[in-house]
mmCIF file of C-alpha atoms in Angstrom:
data_model
loop_
_atom_site.group_PDB
_atom_site.id
_atom_site.type_symbol
_atom_site.label_atom_id
_atom_site.label_comp_id
_atom_site.label_asym_id
_atom_site.label_seq_id
_atom_site.Cartn_x
_atom_site.Cartn_y
_atom_site.Cartn_z
ATOM 1 C CA MET A 1 -59.807 68.361 -152.869
ATOM 2 C CA LEU A 2 -60.411 71.525 -154.946
ATOM 3 C CA ARG A 3 -59.821 73.741 -151.925
ATOM 4 C CA GLU A 4 -56.502 72.015 -151.254
ATOM 5 C CA LEU A 5 -55.447 72.525 -154.871
ATOM 6 C CA GLU A 6 -56.426 76.191 -154.797
ATOM 7 C CA THR A 7 -54.444 76.851 -151.605
ATOM 8 C CA CYS A 8 -50.721 76.751 -152.246
ATOM 9 C CA ALA A 9 -48.486 75.785 -149.370
ATOM 10 C CA ARG A 10 -46.157 78.483 -148.074
ATOM 11 C CA ARG A 11 -42.650 78.438 -149.462
ATOM 12 C CA LEU A 12 -39.573 80.582 -148.981
ATOM 13 C CA LEU A 13 -37.051 81.490 -151.663
ATOM 14 C CA VAL A 14 -34.287 83.793 -150.466
ATOM 15 C CA CYS A 15 -32.096 85.284 -153.211
ATOM 16 C CA GLU A 16 -28.919 87.309 -152.943
ATOM 17 C CA LYS A 17 -26.156 88.355 -155.306
ATOM 18 C CA SER A 18 -22.510 89.147 -154.719
ATOM 19 C CA ASN A 19 -19.038 88.575 -156.132
ATOM 20 C CA PHE A 20 -16.715 85.752 -155.092
ATOM 21 C CA GLN A 21 -13.868 88.245 -154.689
ATOM 22 C CA ASN A 22 -15.882 90.440 -152.339
ATOM 23 C CA ARG A 23 -14.459 90.199 -148.812
ATOM 24 C CA SER A 24 -17.947 90.223 -147.329
ATOM 25 C CA SER A 25 -19.184 87.390 -149.585
ATOM 26 C CA ARG A 26 -20.931 84.658 -147.584
ATOM 27 C CA HIS A 27 -20.785 81.876 -150.148
ATOM 28 C CA ARG A 28 -18.443 79.604 -148.178
ATOM 29 C CA GLN A 29 -20.333 80.089 -144.908
ATOM 30 C CA GLN A 30 -23.689 79.360 -146.543
ATOM 31 C CA VAL A 31 -22.391 76.100 -148.020
ATOM 32 C CA THR A 32 -20.664 75.056 -144.791
ATOM 33 C CA GLY A 33 -23.785 75.757 -142.729
ATOM 34 C CA HIS A 34 -25.951 73.420 -144.813
ATOM 35 C CA HIS A 35 -24.801 70.197 -143.178
ATOM 36 C CA TYR A 36 -26.801 67.365 -144.765
ATOM 37 C CA ASN A 37 -26.732 67.130 -148.558
ATOM 38 C CA CYS A 38 -28.074 64.247 -150.632
ATOM 39 C CA GLN A 39 -27.677 65.513 -154.208
ATOM 40 C CA VAL A 40 -25.598 67.980 -156.212
ATOM 41 C CA SER A 41 -26.512 68.903 -159.807
ATOM 42 C CA ILE A 42 -24.209 70.921 -162.072
ATOM 43 C CA LEU A 43 -25.496 72.426 -165.337
ATOM 44 C CA ILE A 44 -22.968 73.774 -167.845
ATOM 45 C CA PRO A 45 -24.550 75.348 -170.965
ATOM 46 C CA GLU A 46 -22.859 75.058 -174.376
ATOM 47 C CA CYS A 47 -20.856 72.071 -173.196
ATOM 48 C CA GLY A 48 -21.138 68.433 -174.240
ATOM 49 C CA LEU A 49 -18.475 66.973 -171.967
ATOM 50 C CA LEU A 50 -17.839 67.510 -168.264
ATOM 51 C CA PRO A 51 -14.611 69.537 -167.754
ATOM 52 C CA PRO A 52 -11.742 67.367 -166.402
ATOM 53 C CA GLY A 53 -11.409 69.292 -163.125
ATOM 54 C CA VAL A 54 -15.121 69.086 -162.353
ATOM 55 C CA ASP A 55 -15.257 65.432 -163.424
ATOM 56 C CA ALA A 56 -12.372 64.519 -161.097
ATOM 57 C CA LEU A 57 -14.000 66.231 -158.119
ATOM 58 C CA THR A 58 -17.440 64.708 -158.672
ATOM 59 C CA ARG A 59 -15.914 61.233 -158.747
ATOM 60 C CA GLY A 60 -13.824 61.843 -155.650
ATOM 61 C CA LEU A 61 -16.260 63.377 -153.207
ATOM 62 C CA GLY A 62 -15.285 60.936 -150.470
ATOM 63 C CA ASP A 63 -16.796 57.864 -148.853
ATOM 64 C CA TYR A 64 -19.602 57.760 -146.341
ATOM 65 C CA TYR A 65 -20.915 54.978 -144.123
ATOM 66 C CA LEU A 66 -24.216 53.325 -143.310
ATOM 67 C CA VAL A 67 -24.158 52.002 -139.758
ATOM 68 C CA LYS A 68 -27.040 49.626 -139.064
ATOM 69 C CA THR A 69 -28.946 49.365 -135.767
ATOM 70 C CA LEU A 70 -26.710 51.745 -133.847
ATOM 71 C CA PRO A 71 -27.838 52.781 -130.335
ATOM 72 C CA VAL A 72 -27.781 56.560 -129.917
ATOM 73 C CA TYR A 73 -25.855 56.303 -126.651
ATOM 74 C CA GLU A 74 -22.825 55.054 -128.630
ATOM 75 C CA MET A 75 -22.400 58.609 -129.928
ATOM 76 C CA ILE A 76 -22.171 60.044 -126.412
ATOM 77 C CA GLU A 77 -19.622 57.535 -125.198
ATOM 78 C CA PHE A 78 -16.582 59.503 -124.081
ATOM 79 C CA GLU A 79 -14.312 57.537 -126.442
ATOM 80 C CA PHE A 80 -16.476 58.523 -129.432
ATOM 81 C CA ILE A 81 -16.470 62.182 -128.376
ATOM 82 C CA ASN A 82 -12.688 62.207 -127.956
ATOM 83 C CA THR A 83 -12.088 60.323 -131.211
ATOM 84 C CA PHE A 84 -14.470 62.115 -133.574
ATOM 85 C CA VAL A 85 -16.214 65.156 -132.067
ATOM 86 C CA LYS A 86 -13.067 66.802 -130.710
ATOM 87 C CA LYS A 87 -10.757 65.952 -133.611
ATOM 88 C CA GLY A 88 -12.813 67.042 -136.601
ATOM 89 C CA GLY A 89 -16.311 67.267 -138.011
ATOM 90 C CA ILE A 90 -18.525 64.208 -137.609
ATOM 91 C CA TYR A 91 -21.773 64.152 -139.587
ATOM 92 C CA ALA A 92 -24.501 61.663 -138.659
ATOM 93 C CA LEU A 93 -28.143 61.489 -139.734
ATOM 94 C CA SER A 94 -30.749 58.845 -138.956
ATOM 95 C CA TYR A 95 -31.589 56.908 -142.122
ATOM 96 C CA ASN A 96 -35.089 55.999 -143.363
ATOM 97 C CA THR A 97 -36.803 58.008 -140.639
ATOM 98 C CA ARG A 98 -39.603 60.455 -141.410
ATOM 99 C CA ILE A 99 -39.433 63.804 -139.638
ATOM 100 C CA ASP A 100 -43.233 64.101 -139.483
ATOM 101 C CA GLN A 101 -43.876 60.536 -138.285
ATOM 102 C CA ASN A 102 -40.816 59.092 -136.514
ATOM 103 C CA ASN A 103 -38.068 60.066 -134.123
ATOM 104 C CA THR A 104 -35.115 61.500 -136.052
ATOM 105 C CA ILE A 105 -31.544 62.180 -134.959
ATOM 106 C CA ALA A 106 -28.734 64.354 -136.301
ATOM 107 C CA LEU A 107 -25.199 64.900 -135.040
ATOM 108 C CA LEU A 108 -23.810 68.167 -136.358
ATOM 109 C CA PRO A 109 -20.093 68.784 -137.025
ATOM 110 C CA THR A 110 -20.272 71.435 -134.292
ATOM 111 C CA GLY A 111 -20.809 68.644 -131.759
ATOM 112 C CA LYS A 112 -24.516 69.327 -131.264
ATOM 113 C CA LEU A 113 -26.682 66.199 -131.047
ATOM 114 C CA ILE A 114 -30.238 67.025 -132.188
ATOM 115 C CA LEU A 115 -33.091 64.687 -131.243
ATOM 116 C CA SER A 116 -36.478 65.405 -132.811
ATOM 117 C CA VAL A 117 -38.833 63.109 -130.927
ATOM 118 C CA ASP A 118 -42.554 62.512 -130.524
ATOM 119 C CA LYS A 119 -44.444 63.341 -127.331
ATOM 120 C CA ASP A 120 -44.306 59.821 -125.849
ATOM 121 C CA THR A 121 -40.564 59.435 -126.418
ATOM 122 C CA TYR A 122 -39.910 62.889 -124.961
ATOM 123 C CA GLU A 123 -41.787 62.066 -121.791
ATOM 124 C CA GLU A 124 -40.050 58.689 -121.446
ATOM 125 C CA LEU A 125 -36.575 60.156 -121.892
ATOM 126 C CA GLY A 126 -37.114 62.854 -119.290
ATOM 127 C CA LEU A 127 -34.513 65.156 -120.869
ATOM 128 C CA GLU A 128 -34.914 68.913 -121.137
ATOM 129 C CA GLY A 129 -36.046 70.114 -124.561
ATOM 130 C CA ARG A 130 -38.328 72.572 -126.315
ATOM 131 C CA PRO A 131 -41.559 72.182 -128.264
ATOM 132 C CA SER A 132 -41.161 71.943 -132.026
ATOM 133 C CA GLN A 133 -42.027 75.157 -133.857
ATOM 134 C CA TYR A 134 -44.295 73.113 -136.109
ATOM 135 C CA SER A 135 -46.515 71.365 -133.594
ATOM 136 C CA HIS A 136 -50.299 71.356 -133.860
ATOM 137 C CA ARG A 137 -52.605 72.915 -131.296
ATOM 138 C CA LYS A 138 -51.169 70.438 -128.828
ATOM 139 C CA THR A 139 -47.425 69.946 -128.753
ATOM 140 C CA MET A 140 -46.775 66.563 -130.372
ATOM 141 C CA ARG A 141 -43.030 66.857 -131.025
ATOM 142 C CA HIS A 142 -40.048 68.126 -129.043
ATOM 143 C CA ILE A 143 -36.459 69.046 -129.898
ATOM 144 C CA ILE A 144 -33.681 67.978 -127.514
ATOM 145 C CA THR A 145 -30.191 69.418 -128.036
ATOM 146 C CA VAL A 146 -27.116 67.956 -126.370
ATOM 147 C CA ASP A 147 -23.757 69.720 -126.792
ATOM 148 C CA LEU A 148 -21.173 66.926 -126.916
ATOM 149 C CA SER A 149 -18.353 69.464 -127.291
ATOM 150 C CA ASP A 150 -19.128 71.168 -123.964
ATOM 151 C CA ALA A 151 -16.092 70.915 -121.670
ATOM 152 C CA ASN A 152 -18.394 69.943 -118.789
ATOM 153 C CA PHE A 153 -20.066 67.118 -120.733
ATOM 154 C CA VAL A 154 -17.870 64.369 -119.304
ATOM 155 C CA PRO A 155 -18.486 61.165 -117.310
ATOM 156 C CA GLY A 156 -19.139 61.907 -113.665
ATOM 157 C CA LYS A 157 -20.864 65.232 -114.341
ATOM 158 C CA LYS A 158 -24.606 65.411 -113.683
ATOM 159 C CA ARG A 159 -25.627 66.358 -117.214
ATOM 160 C CA TYR A 160 -23.551 63.645 -118.876
ATOM 161 C CA ASN A 161 -24.731 60.922 -116.468
ATOM 162 C CA ARG A 162 -28.359 61.973 -116.927
ATOM 163 C CA VAL A 163 -28.209 61.869 -120.746
ATOM 164 C CA MET A 164 -26.354 58.551 -120.793
ATOM 165 C CA TRP A 165 -28.842 56.968 -118.376
ATOM 166 C CA ALA A 166 -31.820 58.242 -120.389
ATOM 167 C CA LEU A 167 -30.525 56.942 -123.744
ATOM 168 C CA LYS A 168 -28.958 53.714 -122.539
ATOM 169 C CA GLU A 169 -31.305 52.497 -119.808
ATOM 170 C CA LYS A 170 -34.478 54.572 -119.553
ATOM 171 C CA LYS A 171 -35.402 54.734 -123.262
ATOM 172 C CA PRO A 172 -32.818 53.085 -125.550
ATOM 173 C CA LEU A 173 -33.121 54.515 -129.058
ATOM 174 C CA THR A 174 -31.649 52.632 -132.026
ATOM 175 C CA PHE A 175 -31.387 53.803 -135.642
ATOM 176 C CA ASP A 176 -29.618 53.186 -138.905
ATOM 177 C CA PHE A 177 -27.251 56.121 -139.448
ATOM 178 C CA LEU A 178 -25.576 57.743 -142.420
ATOM 179 C CA MET A 179 -22.179 58.982 -141.258
ATOM 180 C CA ALA A 180 -19.188 60.837 -142.642
ATOM 181 C CA TRP A 181 -16.013 62.009 -140.953
ATOM 182 C CA GLN A 182 -13.810 65.026 -141.723
ATOM 183 C CA PRO A 183 -10.718 65.065 -139.464
ATOM 184 C CA THR A 184 -9.072 68.393 -138.602
ATOM 185 C CA ASP A 185 -6.642 67.113 -135.969
ATOM 186 C CA PRO A 186 -3.560 65.174 -137.216
ATOM 187 C CA ASP A 187 -4.283 62.528 -134.551
ATOM 188 C CA GLY A 188 -7.620 61.784 -136.204
ATOM 189 C CA GLU A 189 -6.362 61.140 -139.735
ATOM 190 C CA GLY A 190 -5.685 57.448 -139.152
ATOM 191 C CA VAL A 191 -9.118 56.765 -137.657
ATOM 192 C CA ASN A 192 -12.159 55.664 -139.653
ATOM 193 C CA LEU A 193 -15.736 54.922 -138.721
ATOM 194 C CA GLN A 194 -15.696 51.375 -140.049
ATOM 195 C CA SER A 195 -12.944 50.266 -137.689
ATOM 196 C CA TYR A 196 -14.521 52.102 -134.751
ATOM 197 C CA PHE A 197 -17.932 50.429 -135.233
ATOM 198 C CA MET A 198 -16.574 46.933 -135.858
ATOM 199 C CA LYS A 199 -19.224 45.304 -133.668
ATOM 200 C CA TYR A 200 -22.009 46.828 -135.793
ATOM 201 C CA GLN A 201 -22.825 46.350 -139.458
ATOM 202 C CA CYS A 202 -20.985 49.292 -140.981
ATOM 203 C CA LYS A 203 -20.755 49.477 -144.764
ATOM 204 C CA VAL A 204 -18.820 52.005 -146.807
ATOM 205 C CA HIS A 205 -20.548 53.756 -149.724
ATOM 206 C CA ARG A 206 -19.458 56.163 -152.419
ATOM 207 C CA PRO A 207 -21.615 58.842 -154.107
ATOM 208 C CA THR A 208 -22.983 57.857 -157.510
ATOM 209 C CA VAL A 209 -22.430 60.076 -160.558
ATOM 210 C CA SER A 210 -24.600 60.381 -163.654
ATOM 211 C CA VAL A 211 -23.972 62.645 -166.646
ATOM 212 C CA ARG A 212 -26.347 63.438 -169.493
ATOM 213 C CA VAL A 213 -26.427 65.968 -172.315
ATOM 214 C CA VAL A 214 -29.475 68.221 -172.651
ATOM 215 C CA LYS A 215 -30.064 69.185 -176.286
ATOM 216 C CA ASP A 216 -32.067 71.798 -178.184
ATOM 217 C CA THR A 217 -33.943 73.419 -175.310
ATOM 218 C CA ASP A 218 -35.044 76.992 -174.712
ATOM 219 C CA CYS A 219 -32.667 78.568 -172.194
ATOM 220 C CA PRO A 220 -33.193 81.801 -170.199
ATOM 221 C CA VAL A 221 -30.966 84.764 -170.934
ATOM 222 C CA LEU A 222 -29.182 85.889 -167.752
ATOM 223 C CA LEU A 223 -27.275 89.051 -166.865
ATOM 224 C CA SER A 224 -25.471 89.044 -163.533
ATOM 225 C CA ASN A 225 -26.612 92.562 -162.597
ATOM 226 C CA GLU A 226 -30.318 91.869 -163.277
ATOM 227 C CA MET A 227 -31.289 89.313 -160.644
ATOM 228 C CA GLU A 228 -34.857 90.628 -160.474
ATOM 229 C CA GLY A 229 -35.263 90.703 -164.263
ATOM 230 C CA LYS A 230 -37.335 93.889 -164.200
ATOM 231 C CA LEU A 231 -35.689 95.533 -167.226
ATOM 232 C CA GLY A 232 -36.686 92.695 -169.562
ATOM 233 C CA GLU A 233 -33.130 92.126 -170.774
ATOM 234 C CA SER A 234 -32.592 89.195 -168.420
ATOM 235 C CA CYS A 235 -34.685 86.558 -166.704
ATOM 236 C CA GLY A 236 -35.058 86.941 -162.981
ATOM 237 C CA SER A 237 -33.720 84.676 -160.260
ATOM 238 C CA GLU A 238 -37.083 83.069 -159.462
ATOM 239 C CA GLU A 239 -37.825 82.375 -163.144
ATOM 240 C CA LEU A 240 -34.457 80.668 -163.504
ATOM 241 C CA PHE A 241 -35.119 78.594 -160.376
ATOM 242 C CA ASP A 242 -38.371 77.257 -161.870
ATOM 243 C CA TRP A 243 -36.677 76.549 -165.201
ATOM 244 C CA LEU A 244 -33.905 74.560 -163.531
ATOM 245 C CA GLY A 245 -36.528 72.457 -161.784
ATOM 246 C CA GLY A 246 -37.985 71.607 -165.192
ATOM 247 C CA ILE A 247 -34.574 70.709 -166.636
ATOM 248 C CA PHE A 248 -33.683 68.447 -163.708
ATOM 249 C CA SER A 249 -37.093 66.755 -163.922
ATOM 250 C CA HIS A 250 -36.877 66.139 -167.705
ATOM 251 C CA VAL A 251 -39.832 68.464 -168.328
ATOM 252 C CA ASN A 252 -40.395 69.658 -171.895
ATOM 253 C CA CYS A 253 -40.108 73.461 -171.672
ATOM 254 C CA LYS A 254 -41.499 74.220 -175.155
ATOM 255 C CA ASN A 255 -45.232 74.224 -174.227
ATOM 256 C CA GLN A 256 -46.209 72.299 -177.346
ATOM 257 C CA ALA A 257 -49.893 72.257 -178.312
ATOM 258 C CA ASP A 258 -50.066 68.453 -178.345
ATOM 259 C CA SER A 259 -48.470 68.042 -174.898
ATOM 260 C CA PHE A 260 -50.854 66.930 -172.170
ATOM 261 C CA LEU A 261 -48.096 66.477 -169.568
ATOM 262 C CA SER A 262 -46.757 70.001 -169.278
ATOM 263 C CA THR A 263 -47.839 73.483 -170.308
ATOM 264 C CA TYR A 264 -44.681 75.029 -168.893
ATOM 265 C CA CYS A 265 -42.543 77.128 -171.215
ATOM 266 C CA SER A 266 -39.146 78.701 -170.747
ATOM 267 C CA PRO A 267 -39.238 82.279 -169.404
ATOM 268 C CA GLU A 268 -38.406 85.180 -171.691
ATOM 269 C CA PRO A 269 -36.055 86.423 -172.930
ATOM 270 C CA ASN A 270 -34.566 83.083 -173.938
ATOM 271 C CA THR A 271 -32.363 81.521 -176.534
ATOM 272 C CA VAL A 272 -32.068 78.039 -177.995
ATOM 273 C CA LEU A 273 -29.449 76.036 -176.167
ATOM 274 C CA GLU A 274 -27.827 73.574 -178.575
ATOM 275 C CA LYS A 275 -26.432 71.417 -175.783
ATOM 276 C CA ALA A 276 -25.686 71.479 -172.066
ATOM 277 C CA CYS A 277 -23.923 69.056 -169.752
ATOM 278 C CA LEU A 278 -25.885 68.037 -166.656
ATOM 279 C CA CYS A 279 -24.008 66.130 -163.949
ATOM 280 C CA THR A 280 -25.843 64.769 -160.900
ATOM 281 C CA VAL A 281 -24.108 63.330 -157.833
ATOM 282 C CA THR A 282 -26.177 61.439 -155.248
ATOM 283 C CA GLY A 283 -25.081 60.339 -151.782
ATOM 284 C CA PHE A 284 -24.146 61.716 -148.360
ATOM 285 C CA ILE A 285 -22.075 64.702 -149.458
ATOM 286 C CA LEU A 286 -20.082 66.891 -147.084
ATOM 287 C CA PRO A 287 -20.190 70.707 -147.373
ATOM 288 C CA GLN A 288 -16.396 70.874 -147.649
ATOM 289 C CA ARG A 289 -16.545 68.876 -150.881
ATOM 290 C CA ILE A 290 -19.283 71.131 -152.241
ATOM 291 C CA ASN A 291 -17.136 74.187 -151.560
ATOM 292 C CA GLN A 292 -14.371 72.530 -153.592
ATOM 293 C CA LEU A 293 -16.805 71.982 -156.471
ATOM 294 C CA LEU A 294 -17.931 75.600 -156.292
ATOM 295 C CA GLU A 295 -14.313 76.759 -156.408
ATOM 296 C CA GLN A 296 -13.680 74.562 -159.458
ATOM 297 C CA LEU A 297 -16.705 76.034 -161.252
ATOM 298 C CA ARG A 298 -15.289 79.504 -160.669
ATOM 299 C CA HIS A 299 -12.124 78.438 -162.488
ATOM 300 C CA TYR A 300 -14.175 77.137 -165.415
ATOM 301 C CA PHE A 301 -14.108 80.701 -166.751
ATOM 302 C CA ASP A 302 -10.334 81.112 -166.516
ATOM 303 C CA GLU A 303 -10.409 80.599 -170.275
ATOM 304 C CA PRO A 304 -13.097 82.134 -172.552
ATOM 305 C CA LYS A 305 -16.257 80.044 -172.893
ATOM 306 C CA LEU A 306 -19.355 80.218 -175.081
ATOM 307 C CA THR A 307 -21.625 80.471 -172.048
ATOM 308 C CA GLN A 308 -21.637 83.284 -169.501
ATOM 309 C CA TRP A 309 -22.853 81.216 -166.537
ATOM 310 C CA VAL A 310 -23.084 77.779 -164.953
ATOM 311 C CA THR A 311 -25.222 76.533 -162.050
ATOM 312 C CA MET A 312 -24.792 74.212 -159.083
ATOM 313 C CA THR A 313 -27.883 73.034 -157.208
ATOM 314 C CA VAL A 314 -27.624 71.264 -153.840
ATOM 315 C CA HIS A 315 -30.508 69.324 -152.293
ATOM 316 C CA GLY A 316 -30.718 68.629 -148.580
ATOM 317 C CA PHE A 317 -32.365 65.576 -147.039
ATOM 318 C CA ALA A 318 -36.127 66.036 -146.897
ATOM 319 C CA ASP A 319 -36.329 64.433 -143.441
ATOM 320 C CA SER A 320 -33.353 66.112 -141.787
ATOM 321 C CA PRO A 321 -34.300 67.786 -138.469
ATOM 322 C CA VAL A 322 -32.256 70.873 -139.467
ATOM 323 C CA SER A 323 -31.608 72.824 -142.667
ATOM 324 C CA TRP A 324 -28.975 75.552 -142.206
ATOM 325 C CA GLY A 325 -27.060 75.472 -138.938
ATOM 326 C CA GLU A 326 -29.471 74.497 -136.167
ATOM 327 C CA CYS A 327 -32.495 75.986 -137.938
ATOM 328 C CA GLU A 328 -35.392 73.549 -137.483
ATOM 329 C CA HIS A 329 -36.605 71.811 -140.622
ATOM 330 C CA GLY A 330 -39.940 70.059 -141.029
ATOM 331 C CA TYR A 331 -41.814 68.115 -143.662
ATOM 332 C CA HIS A 332 -45.159 69.463 -144.882
ATOM 333 C CA LYS A 333 -45.663 68.217 -148.443
ATOM 334 C CA GLY A 334 -42.224 67.842 -149.951
ATOM 335 C CA GLY A 335 -39.570 68.606 -147.361
ATOM 336 C CA GLU A 336 -37.953 71.167 -149.698
ATOM 337 C CA ASN A 337 -34.502 72.078 -148.494
ATOM 338 C CA LEU A 338 -32.077 73.246 -151.202
ATOM 339 C CA TYR A 339 -29.909 76.008 -152.591
ATOM 340 C CA ASN A 340 -28.529 76.995 -155.992
ATOM 341 C CA PHE A 341 -25.516 78.996 -157.145
ATOM 342 C CA VAL A 342 -25.437 80.730 -160.514
ATOM 343 C CA VAL A 343 -21.752 81.363 -161.259
ATOM 344 C CA PHE A 344 -21.069 84.078 -163.855
ATOM 345 C CA ASN A 345 -17.939 84.544 -165.953
ATOM 346 C CA ASN A 346 -17.135 87.874 -164.209
ATOM 347 C CA GLN A 347 -17.057 86.136 -160.783
ATOM 348 C CA ASP A 348 -20.492 87.487 -159.825
ATOM 349 C CA TYR A 349 -22.914 84.947 -158.415
ATOM 350 C CA TRP A 350 -26.540 84.545 -157.470
ATOM 351 C CA LEU A 351 -27.399 82.429 -154.458
ATOM 352 C CA GLN A 352 -30.936 81.054 -154.149
ATOM 353 C CA MET A 353 -31.971 79.278 -150.927
ATOM 354 C CA ALA A 354 -35.334 77.537 -150.750
ATOM 355 C CA VAL A 355 -37.362 75.747 -148.106
ATOM 356 C CA GLY A 356 -40.987 74.698 -147.892
ATOM 357 C CA THR A 357 -43.627 74.881 -145.211
ATOM 358 C CA ASN A 358 -42.479 73.915 -141.688
ATOM 359 C CA SER A 359 -38.968 75.248 -142.127
ATOM 360 C CA GLY A 360 -37.270 78.317 -140.766
ATOM 361 C CA CYS A 361 -36.153 81.124 -143.088
ATOM 362 C CA PRO A 362 -32.703 80.500 -144.615
ATOM 363 C CA PRO A 363 -29.961 82.688 -143.109
#
């Protein structure tokens, strides 16, 4: 036990800074590439009430669906591909499956169907795949990728017939799925998942919103041009990241002598924050909606404010088979899979992307 405590698991925190008005800024691409998001937290210092624009967006992030006991082959039916894959972005993720213990499935908006399966399931399916990057000495998990958007993936073609046979007859796989649909073709605007999956139990859900006010806490001093915090006039990016974790977890950051729960204290330099508004949205949240929130936070500084920065933290699903793009994600101890924007009043930003052990490096 002591050896395990002394050995910290590997983690990756990638930090970059830029300006939203910079033509080479990657902020939209980084948000769009992180497909599966379960929680968004917005912290606005020196504010006791959520701004109207931000409040409206958080309460209108769009519905998502929970489809119960859905066979995987339903998502490779040609009607489904024509209706959803080719007319917009369809997001699907197996629900209540553990990436380190069960088979897990994800359908990306790019049309890629990702199956992360154990050794027995892989051998029974008989489909071409690759060993997981995070297998043990013996390969115990495989990744199968099927491109549903491929022009040659149609009934009658060898590849399509083989995949359909494997998932429908050879080894039928059935899961509960979280799904969301973002149409891009005008023909797809009148279609919804609930009507398509009428023969299955398909229930609509809406993200939940909670707002609380954080009072009288020590807050790091931040300067947009000092992300590393080496000059001592500003806290660094990593110090801020740890502090935000404490705020979100209701940790007392004052390191009081009589506290036996936490010895953590706010990094220096810091100042006393009289109040801050913390809004947390939980659900199956599409990247497009998060980009809208980020854009709204930029406009928060259109008028002078007491604070110089705000933050938006986005958590991915711990058991998603991917993190950014098609980058393989695994679960070691916590399934960390998140990113954070620090938005400054001069339109500079810091972007922090974090994953734990058994995950590829963020892009």
